[in-house]
């Protein structure tokens, strides 16, 4: 629907900005850059000689940050479910599916490449495995294989192909006539939806 | 047995004849006893249907197993067990959440845009759908007098309460019921005018949240429409 309205305006802009705020906040809390700052302070503390207490406070602080980031990401997921707004895959790849931890390479998750084919002979069977350190949840991404399209796109294409094969024998004009009323119906539906929203 | 059919027949026939007429007796005897068919194997359901059933069951089992291997969100109990959302007492520090508040101010300014200057009537719809994690909130009025004046950054926005971290590094659970929360958003960018203006002189966009009307989960608020109506509890 957003596409039909034109690229300039985005529907549900407040919800999108809410989602992006939540992600930004979580990224800010859960990212490694914060920890570096803490490292600096702990180094100072180390010089002072208060090793154990400093490391403890750092640990608890990072724990709090992680917990807060998890809260926010849980919220993010709940909102995207409620409003039926799709989170972009790039963002989704950085959130653990089972415990909602922000996945930072080397910090909260480890990633390895796995090849389960016989003797590892098939290079296209390489799979990137990202393992969350908090819950042990695993994400798998095929490295070589091309990404499959989202289901609606996939189905639309399949339907088109089917349609074409069916029509091949018939006249071309018939196909055009068949398609026009469908488009009309779609337009009407979207209009109706728009009025509902407003 | 074959040598003495009349005896056996006579006994059963005699019994049958007590209840039925002679013609019926002979019919029943012939159909039900003499020519009774003996089934060696159940003939229903037919064997072909049986194998289909088995195939379907195997498929179901396979699917179930594949589903079990899929990553799924942890249940609430598992989350609690792992302590994923706990905020330990040593780590409760206002400084951790101060940058979150700065981010939030930027976010609320972004969604409100020019409505920041137009008043709450216009901005209400957007504010009711906004996120309040990271907002600085102050209890302005409450049915419980000791709650009045609690001020801090929202850590968790649950259905019936705000969890707030105060400047004295305490986390307080403030129920939404019968309380008014005041939120202040500085209209000018803090970085630009910090040198010139004192914090009191800065122009603020101030609005109040009626906790009674706000008793929804924050995710549910995102596409909920609030109706304007008079509150009886005021």
Short mmCIF file of C-alpha atoms in Angstrom, two decimals:
data_model
loop_
_atom_site.label_atom_id
_atom_site.label_comp_id
_atom_site.label_asym_id
_atom_site.label_seq_id
_atom_site.Cartn_x
_atom_site.Cartn_y
_atom_site.Cartn_z
CA UNK A 1 0.00 0.00 0.00
CA UNK A 2 2.86 2.33 0.76
CA UNK A 3 4.19 1.77 -2.73
CA UNK A 4 0.95 2.82 -4.39
CA UNK A 5 0.84 6.03 -2.39
CA UNK A 6 4.20 7.05 -3.77
CA UNK A 7 7.71 6.78 -2.41
CA UNK A 8 7.55 10.23 -0.78
CA UNK A 9 5.12 9.39 2.00
CA UNK A 10 5.32 6.45 4.35
CA UNK A 11 2.23 5.14 6.07
CA UNK A 12 2.43 4.51 9.79
CA UNK A 13 5.52 6.67 10.03
CA UNK A 14 5.26 6.96 13.84
CA UNK A 15 5.32 3.19 14.18
CA UNK A 16 8.36 2.92 11.95
CA UNK A 17 10.17 5.57 13.95
CA UNK A 18 9.15 3.80 17.14
CA UNK A 19 10.67 0.58 15.85
CA UNK A 20 13.83 2.33 14.76
CA UNK A 21 14.11 4.11 18.10
CA UNK A 22 13.80 0.82 19.95
CA UNK A 23 16.47 -0.76 17.78
CA UNK A 24 18.79 2.22 18.12
CA UNK A 25 18.39 2.27 21.87
CA UNK A 26 19.02 -1.46 22.10
CA UNK A 27 22.04 -1.18 19.84
CA UNK A 28 23.34 1.68 21.94
CA UNK A 29 22.98 -0.31 25.14
CA UNK A 30 24.16 -3.62 23.79
CA UNK A 31 27.00 -2.57 21.53
CA UNK A 32 30.66 -3.04 22.27
CA UNK A 33 31.53 0.65 22.07
CA UNK A 34 29.99 1.19 25.47
CA UNK A 35 32.05 -1.56 26.96
CA UNK A 36 35.24 0.07 25.76
CA UNK A 37 34.44 3.15 27.78
CA UNK A 38 33.88 1.00 30.80
CA UNK A 39 37.17 -0.72 30.08
CA UNK A 40 38.92 2.61 30.30
CA UNK A 41 37.36 3.34 33.67
CA UNK A 42 38.21 -0.10 34.94
CA UNK A 43 41.82 0.37 33.85
CA UNK A 44 41.94 3.44 36.03
CA UNK A 45 40.41 1.46 38.81
CA UNK A 46 43.02 -1.24 38.28
CA UNK A 47 45.76 1.29 38.80
CA UNK A 48 44.10 2.29 42.02
CA UNK A 49 44.27 -1.31 43.10
CA UNK A 50 40.55 -2.04 43.37
CA UNK A 51 40.55 -4.84 40.87
CA UNK A 52 37.78 -7.16 42.00
CA UNK A 53 35.17 -4.54 42.83
CA UNK A 54 35.74 -2.66 39.58
CA UNK A 55 35.39 -5.77 37.47
CA UNK A 56 32.30 -6.70 39.41
CA UNK A 57 30.63 -3.36 38.84
CA UNK A 58 31.56 -3.50 35.19
CA UNK A 59 30.06 -6.95 34.93
CA UNK A 60 26.84 -5.93 36.59
CA UNK A 61 26.62 -2.78 34.47
CA UNK A 62 27.01 -4.70 31.26
CA UNK A 63 24.47 -7.20 32.56
CA UNK A 64 21.99 -4.38 33.16
CA UNK A 65 22.61 -2.98 29.71
CA UNK A 66 22.08 -6.37 28.11
CA UNK A 67 18.89 -6.92 30.08
CA UNK A 68 17.58 -3.50 29.06
CA UNK A 69 18.52 -4.09 25.43
CA UNK A 70 16.68 -7.40 25.58
CA UNK A 71 13.62 -5.67 27.00
CA UNK A 72 13.65 -3.17 24.17
CA UNK A 73 14.12 -5.80 21.49
CA UNK A 74 11.33 -7.89 22.96
CA UNK A 75 9.18 -4.79 22.69
CA UNK A 76 10.34 -4.28 19.12
CA UNK A 77 9.32 -7.80 18.19
CA UNK A 78 5.96 -7.48 19.94
CA UNK A 79 5.19 -4.23 18.10
CA UNK A 80 6.13 -5.65 14.73
CA UNK A 81 3.81 -8.59 15.42
CA UNK A 82 0.99 -6.36 16.58
CA UNK A 83 1.18 -3.86 13.75
CA UNK A 84 2.15 -6.43 11.11
CA UNK A 85 5.14 -4.40 10.07
CA UNK A 86 8.04 -6.46 8.80
CA UNK A 87 11.43 -5.95 10.40
CA UNK A 88 14.12 -5.77 7.75
CA UNK A 89 16.19 -8.95 7.50
CA UNK A 90 19.41 -7.07 8.23
CA UNK A 91 18.02 -6.08 11.63
CA UNK A 92 16.47 -9.45 12.24
CA UNK A 93 19.84 -11.10 11.67
CA UNK A 94 21.26 -9.20 14.63
CA UNK A 95 18.58 -10.29 17.10
CA UNK A 96 18.55 -13.71 18.69
CA UNK A 97 15.30 -15.40 17.86
CA UNK A 98 14.92 -17.23 21.12
CA UNK A 99 16.17 -14.80 23.78
CA UNK A 100 16.05 -11.41 21.99
CA UNK A 101 19.69 -10.63 22.72
CA UNK A 102 21.44 -8.22 20.41
CA UNK A 103 23.96 -10.38 18.60
CA UNK A 104 27.36 -8.73 18.49
CA UNK A 105 30.06 -10.79 16.84
CA UNK A 106 32.59 -12.03 19.37
CA UNK A 107 30.76 -10.43 22.27
CA UNK A 108 27.36 -12.05 22.61
CA UNK A 109 27.61 -14.60 19.82
CA UNK A 110 30.13 -16.74 17.98
CA UNK A 111 29.95 -17.55 14.30
CA UNK A 112 31.42 -20.51 12.50
CA UNK A 113 31.11 -21.94 9.02
CA UNK A 114 29.75 -25.45 8.87
CA UNK A 115 29.62 -27.88 5.97
CA UNK A 116 27.57 -30.98 6.58
CA UNK A 117 28.01 -32.54 3.17
CA UNK A 118 29.87 -35.83 2.87
CA UNK A 119 33.50 -35.04 3.63
CA UNK A 120 32.77 -31.35 3.14
CA UNK A 121 33.09 -31.84 -0.60
CA UNK A 122 30.26 -29.61 -1.69
CA UNK A 123 31.24 -25.95 -1.46
CA UNK A 124 27.64 -24.83 -1.86
CA UNK A 125 26.72 -26.60 1.36
CA UNK A 126 28.60 -24.04 3.46
CA UNK A 127 26.42 -22.67 6.21
CA UNK A 128 27.25 -19.76 8.48
CA UNK A 129 26.21 -20.70 12.00
CA UNK A 130 25.73 -17.89 14.50
CA UNK A 131 25.41 -19.15 18.05
CA UNK A 132 24.05 -16.97 20.81
CA UNK A 133 26.14 -17.17 23.96
CA UNK A 134 23.32 -16.45 26.38
CA UNK A 135 20.76 -19.05 25.35
CA UNK A 136 22.63 -21.27 22.91
CA UNK A 137 20.19 -20.47 20.14
CA UNK A 138 21.49 -20.94 16.62
CA UNK A 139 20.95 -19.01 13.41
CA UNK A 140 21.96 -20.56 10.12
CA UNK A 141 22.62 -18.72 6.89
CA UNK A 142 23.54 -20.51 3.67
CA UNK A 143 26.67 -18.83 2.37
CA UNK A 144 26.65 -19.76 -1.29
CA UNK A 145 23.01 -20.31 -2.13
CA UNK A 146 21.10 -17.28 -3.41
CA UNK A 147 18.43 -15.85 -1.14
CA UNK A 148 14.92 -17.05 -1.75
CA UNK A 149 12.34 -14.35 -2.37
CA UNK A 150 9.62 -13.61 0.13
CA UNK A 151 6.59 -15.82 -0.18
CA UNK A 152 4.11 -13.32 -1.72
CA UNK A 153 6.61 -12.49 -4.47
CA UNK A 154 7.33 -16.13 -4.99
CA UNK A 155 3.65 -17.06 -5.27
CA UNK A 156 2.79 -14.14 -7.52
CA UNK A 157 5.53 -15.22 -9.90
CA UNK A 158 4.40 -18.85 -9.86
CA UNK A 159 0.82 -17.80 -10.53
CA UNK A 160 1.90 -15.64 -13.43
CA UNK A 161 3.80 -18.50 -14.96
CA UNK A 162 0.86 -20.80 -14.55
CA UNK A 163 -1.41 -18.21 -16.07
CA UNK A 164 0.89 -17.75 -19.04
CA UNK A 165 1.09 -21.45 -19.74
CA UNK A 166 -2.68 -21.67 -19.61
CA UNK A 167 -3.18 -18.75 -21.95
CA UNK A 168 -0.45 -19.67 -24.40
CA UNK A 169 -2.84 -21.47 -26.71
CA UNK A 170 -5.42 -18.67 -26.61
CA UNK A 171 -5.48 -15.20 -28.02
CA UNK A 172 -3.29 -12.47 -26.52
CA UNK A 173 -6.18 -10.02 -26.32
CA UNK A 174 -8.12 -12.40 -24.15
CA UNK A 175 -5.33 -12.30 -21.63
CA UNK A 176 -5.35 -8.52 -21.50
CA UNK A 177 -9.09 -8.48 -20.97
CA UNK A 178 -8.76 -11.01 -18.24
CA UNK A 179 -6.16 -9.00 -16.40
CA UNK A 180 -7.86 -5.62 -16.46
CA UNK A 181 -10.85 -6.34 -14.26
CA UNK A 182 -8.59 -7.95 -11.71
CA UNK A 183 -6.51 -4.81 -11.46
CA UNK A 184 -9.71 -2.80 -11.02
CA UNK A 185 -10.81 -4.97 -8.14
CA UNK A 186 -7.44 -4.62 -6.46
CA UNK A 187 -7.56 -0.85 -6.74
CA UNK A 188 -10.99 -0.72 -5.19
CA UNK A 189 -9.87 -2.89 -2.31
CA UNK A 190 -6.92 -0.71 -1.51
CA UNK A 191 -9.09 2.38 -1.65
CA UNK A 192 -11.49 0.82 0.77
CA UNK A 193 -8.60 -0.03 3.06
CA UNK A 194 -7.34 3.55 2.92
CA UNK A 195 -10.68 4.95 3.94
CA UNK A 196 -10.79 2.53 6.82
CA UNK A 197 -7.42 3.68 8.04
CA UNK A 198 -8.43 7.30 7.87
CA UNK B 1 -20.10 -83.75 16.00
CA UNK B 2 -21.15 -84.49 12.47
CA UNK B 3 -22.76 -87.78 13.64
CA UNK B 4 -25.08 -86.05 16.06
CA UNK B 5 -26.49 -83.00 14.32
CA UNK B 6 -30.07 -83.74 15.29
CA UNK B 7 -29.21 -83.64 18.97
CA UNK B 8 -27.41 -80.36 18.86
CA UNK B 9 -29.90 -78.95 16.40
CA UNK B 10 -32.81 -80.11 18.49
CA UNK B 11 -31.53 -78.38 21.60
CA UNK B 12 -30.95 -74.99 19.96
CA UNK B 13 -34.05 -75.35 17.84
CA UNK B 14 -36.06 -76.16 20.92
CA UNK B 15 -34.78 -73.06 22.64
CA UNK B 16 -35.46 -70.91 19.57
CA UNK B 17 -38.89 -72.38 19.09
CA UNK B 18 -39.85 -71.23 22.57
CA UNK B 19 -39.49 -67.63 21.43
CA UNK B 20 -40.25 -67.76 17.70
CA UNK B 21 -42.68 -69.27 15.30
CA UNK B 22 -41.52 -72.55 13.59
CA UNK B 23 -40.72 -70.86 10.24
CA UNK B 24 -38.74 -68.13 11.97
CA UNK B 25 -36.95 -70.69 14.07
CA UNK B 26 -35.67 -72.60 11.09
CA UNK B 27 -34.67 -69.39 9.30
CA UNK B 28 -32.73 -68.04 12.26
CA UNK B 29 -31.10 -71.40 12.83
CA UNK B 30 -29.97 -71.63 9.22
CA UNK B 31 -28.72 -68.06 8.88
CA UNK B 32 -27.17 -67.38 12.26
CA UNK B 33 -25.90 -70.81 13.34
CA UNK B 34 -25.62 -73.37 10.57
CA UNK B 35 -24.11 -71.11 7.90
CA UNK B 36 -22.39 -68.64 10.19
CA UNK B 37 -19.30 -67.19 8.47
CA UNK B 38 -16.07 -67.31 10.43
CA UNK B 39 -13.83 -64.26 9.88
CA UNK B 40 -10.15 -65.08 10.01
CA UNK B 41 -8.98 -61.46 9.54
CA UNK B 42 -10.84 -58.21 9.90
CA UNK B 43 -11.88 -57.09 6.43
CA UNK B 44 -12.44 -53.44 7.37
CA UNK B 45 -10.73 -51.04 6.94
CA UNK B 46 -9.28 -52.39 3.69
CA UNK B 47 -5.51 -52.89 3.78
CA UNK B 48 -4.90 -50.15 1.21
CA UNK B 49 -6.45 -47.54 3.50
CA UNK B 50 -4.31 -48.79 6.35
CA UNK B 51 -1.08 -48.13 4.49
CA UNK B 52 -2.24 -44.65 3.56
CA UNK B 53 -2.84 -43.97 7.23
CA UNK B 54 0.63 -45.18 8.08
CA UNK B 55 2.21 -42.98 5.43
CA UNK B 56 0.34 -39.95 6.70
CA UNK B 57 1.41 -40.67 10.25
CA UNK B 58 5.04 -40.97 9.21
CA UNK B 59 4.83 -37.63 7.41
CA UNK B 60 3.25 -35.99 10.42
CA UNK B 61 5.96 -37.35 12.64
CA UNK B 62 8.62 -36.00 10.30
CA UNK B 63 7.05 -32.55 10.23
CA UNK B 64 6.74 -32.51 13.98
CA UNK B 65 10.40 -33.31 14.33
CA UNK B 66 11.41 -30.62 11.84
CA UNK B 67 9.32 -28.12 13.77
CA UNK B 68 10.91 -29.14 17.04
CA UNK B 69 14.36 -28.42 15.60
CA UNK B 70 13.39 -24.92 14.49
CA UNK B 71 14.57 -22.08 16.71
CA UNK B 72 11.72 -20.71 18.74
CA UNK B 73 11.35 -17.91 21.24
CA UNK B 74 11.96 -19.01 24.79
CA UNK B 75 8.95 -19.34 27.01
CA UNK B 76 8.45 -16.87 29.83
CA UNK B 77 9.42 -19.48 32.36
CA UNK B 78 12.70 -20.18 30.58
CA UNK B 79 13.38 -16.47 30.34
CA UNK B 80 12.84 -16.06 34.05
CA UNK B 81 15.07 -19.02 34.76
CA UNK B 82 17.90 -17.54 32.71
CA UNK B 83 17.29 -14.12 34.27
CA UNK B 84 17.27 -12.46 30.88
CA UNK B 85 15.40 -9.35 31.97
CA UNK B 86 16.61 -8.99 35.52
CA UNK B 87 18.26 -5.77 36.54
CA UNK B 88 20.53 -6.56 39.49
CA UNK B 89 20.74 -4.09 42.33
CA UNK B 90 24.46 -3.28 41.88
CA UNK B 91 23.88 -2.28 38.28
CA UNK B 92 21.01 0.09 38.93
CA UNK B 93 22.64 3.30 37.87
CA UNK B 94 21.04 6.42 36.54
CA UNK B 95 24.05 7.17 34.32
CA UNK B 96 23.44 4.02 32.30
CA UNK B 97 20.00 5.21 31.39
CA UNK B 98 20.72 8.92 30.90
CA UNK B 99 21.84 8.44 27.27
CA UNK B 100 18.69 6.42 26.68
CA UNK B 101 16.68 9.44 27.77
CA UNK B 102 18.59 11.66 25.32
CA UNK B 103 17.77 9.20 22.54
CA UNK B 104 14.13 9.21 23.59
CA UNK B 105 13.89 12.99 23.46
CA UNK B 106 15.24 12.87 19.93
CA UNK B 107 12.70 10.19 19.03
CA UNK B 108 9.70 12.03 20.46
CA UNK B 109 10.75 15.22 18.70
CA UNK B 110 11.02 13.33 15.45
CA UNK B 111 7.53 11.84 15.61
CA UNK B 112 5.87 15.03 16.80
CA UNK B 113 7.65 17.39 14.42
CA UNK B 114 5.91 20.73 14.42
CA UNK B 115 3.14 19.40 16.66
CA UNK B 116 5.58 19.95 19.49
CA UNK B 117 4.53 23.60 19.49
CA UNK B 118 0.83 23.13 18.84
CA UNK B 119 -0.29 21.60 22.10
CA UNK B 120 -1.45 18.27 23.38
CA UNK B 121 -4.79 18.18 21.57
CA UNK B 122 -2.99 17.76 18.28
CA UNK B 123 -0.15 15.61 19.45
CA UNK B 124 -2.28 13.31 21.61
CA UNK B 125 -2.87 10.63 19.02
CA UNK B 126 0.83 10.25 18.35
CA UNK B 127 1.78 10.41 22.01
CA UNK B 128 -0.67 7.66 22.90
CA UNK B 129 1.02 5.41 20.36
CA UNK B 130 4.53 6.45 21.31
CA UNK B 131 7.08 4.44 23.21
CA UNK B 132 7.90 5.51 26.75
CA UNK B 133 10.98 3.41 27.43
CA UNK B 134 13.60 6.00 28.25
CA UNK B 135 11.22 8.85 28.94
CA UNK B 136 11.81 10.99 32.02
CA UNK B 137 8.62 10.83 34.00
CA UNK B 138 7.46 12.54 37.17
CA UNK B 139 4.44 11.59 39.22
CA UNK B 140 2.46 14.81 39.50
CA UNK B 141 -0.74 13.58 41.13
CA UNK B 142 -1.68 10.29 42.63
CA UNK B 143 -4.26 8.57 44.74
CA UNK B 144 -1.37 7.43 46.88
CA UNK B 145 0.33 10.54 48.32
CA UNK B 146 3.73 8.95 48.87
CA UNK B 147 4.04 8.30 45.17
CA UNK B 148 3.81 11.97 44.25
CA UNK B 149 7.13 13.41 43.22
CA UNK B 150 8.84 10.22 42.10
CA UNK B 151 10.92 11.21 39.13
CA UNK B 152 13.02 9.07 36.87
CA UNK B 153 13.60 7.38 33.55
CA UNK B 154 11.18 4.66 32.49
CA UNK B 155 12.95 1.32 32.40
CA UNK B 156 9.95 -0.86 31.76
CA UNK B 157 6.48 -0.02 30.56
CA UNK B 158 4.23 -2.89 31.54
CA UNK B 159 0.48 -3.11 31.45
CA UNK B 160 -0.29 -1.84 34.92
CA UNK B 161 2.91 -0.11 36.01
CA UNK B 162 5.93 1.89 35.00
CA UNK B 163 9.31 0.81 36.33
CA UNK B 164 11.30 3.93 36.89
CA UNK B 165 14.95 4.50 37.78
CA UNK B 166 15.42 7.58 39.92
CA UNK B 167 18.43 9.85 40.13
CA UNK B 168 19.30 8.25 43.44
CA UNK B 169 19.87 4.96 41.57
CA UNK B 170 16.76 3.19 42.78
CA UNK B 171 14.29 1.29 40.68
CA UNK B 172 10.70 2.02 41.63
CA UNK B 173 7.60 0.31 40.46
CA UNK B 174 4.89 2.94 40.02
CA UNK B 175 1.41 1.61 39.33
CA UNK B 176 -0.45 3.47 36.62
CA UNK B 177 -3.71 3.26 38.47
CA UNK B 178 -4.96 6.62 39.76
CA UNK B 179 -1.78 8.51 38.97
CA UNK B 180 -0.85 11.34 36.65
CA UNK B 181 2.57 11.28 35.05
CA UNK B 182 4.16 14.46 33.82
CA UNK B 183 6.62 14.27 30.95
CA UNK B 184 8.78 17.17 29.87
CA UNK B 185 10.33 17.43 26.43
CA UNK B 186 12.72 20.33 25.81
CA UNK B 187 11.68 21.95 22.55
CA UNK B 188 15.09 23.34 21.67
CA UNK B 189 18.03 21.18 20.96
CA UNK B 190 20.03 20.88 24.13
CA UNK B 191 23.37 21.13 22.36
CA UNK B 192 22.64 24.41 20.61
CA UNK B 193 21.33 26.51 23.43
CA UNK B 194 22.95 25.04 26.48
CA UNK B 195 25.41 27.89 26.85
CA UNK B 196 22.92 30.67 26.43
CA UNK B 197 19.98 29.45 28.45
CA UNK B 198 19.58 28.15 31.95
CA UNK B 199 17.62 24.89 32.20
CA UNK B 200 14.67 26.70 33.81
CA UNK B 201 14.47 29.17 30.96
CA UNK B 202 14.39 26.50 28.30
CA UNK B 203 11.06 26.09 26.62
CA UNK B 204 9.49 22.79 27.47
CA UNK B 205 6.72 20.76 25.90
CA UNK B 206 4.94 19.36 28.91
CA UNK B 207 2.20 16.78 28.85
CA UNK B 208 0.54 14.56 31.42
CA UNK B 209 -0.41 10.94 31.10
CA UNK B 210 -3.52 9.70 32.84
CA UNK B 211 -2.35 6.37 34.16
CA UNK B 212 -5.91 5.07 34.39
CA UNK B 213 -6.42 5.39 30.66
CA UNK B 214 -2.95 4.12 29.93
CA UNK B 215 -3.38 0.61 31.30
CA UNK B 216 -2.43 -1.24 28.16
CA UNK B 217 0.65 -3.13 27.14
CA UNK B 218 2.97 -0.80 25.31
CA UNK B 219 2.95 -2.99 22.20
CA UNK B 220 -0.86 -2.96 22.12
CA UNK B 221 -0.90 0.81 22.29
CA UNK B 222 0.96 1.05 18.98
CA UNK B 223 -2.14 0.68 16.84
CA UNK B 224 -4.87 1.41 19.32
CA UNK B 225 -7.09 4.41 18.90
CA UNK B 226 -7.87 6.35 22.03
CA UNK B 227 -11.18 8.14 22.31
CA UNK B 228 -11.40 11.50 24.01
CA UNK B 229 -13.91 11.37 26.84
CA UNK B 230 -14.43 12.80 30.27
CA UNK B 231 -12.87 10.86 33.05
CA UNK B 232 -15.06 10.24 36.06
CA UNK B 233 -12.17 9.78 38.43
CA UNK B 234 -10.88 13.33 38.24
#
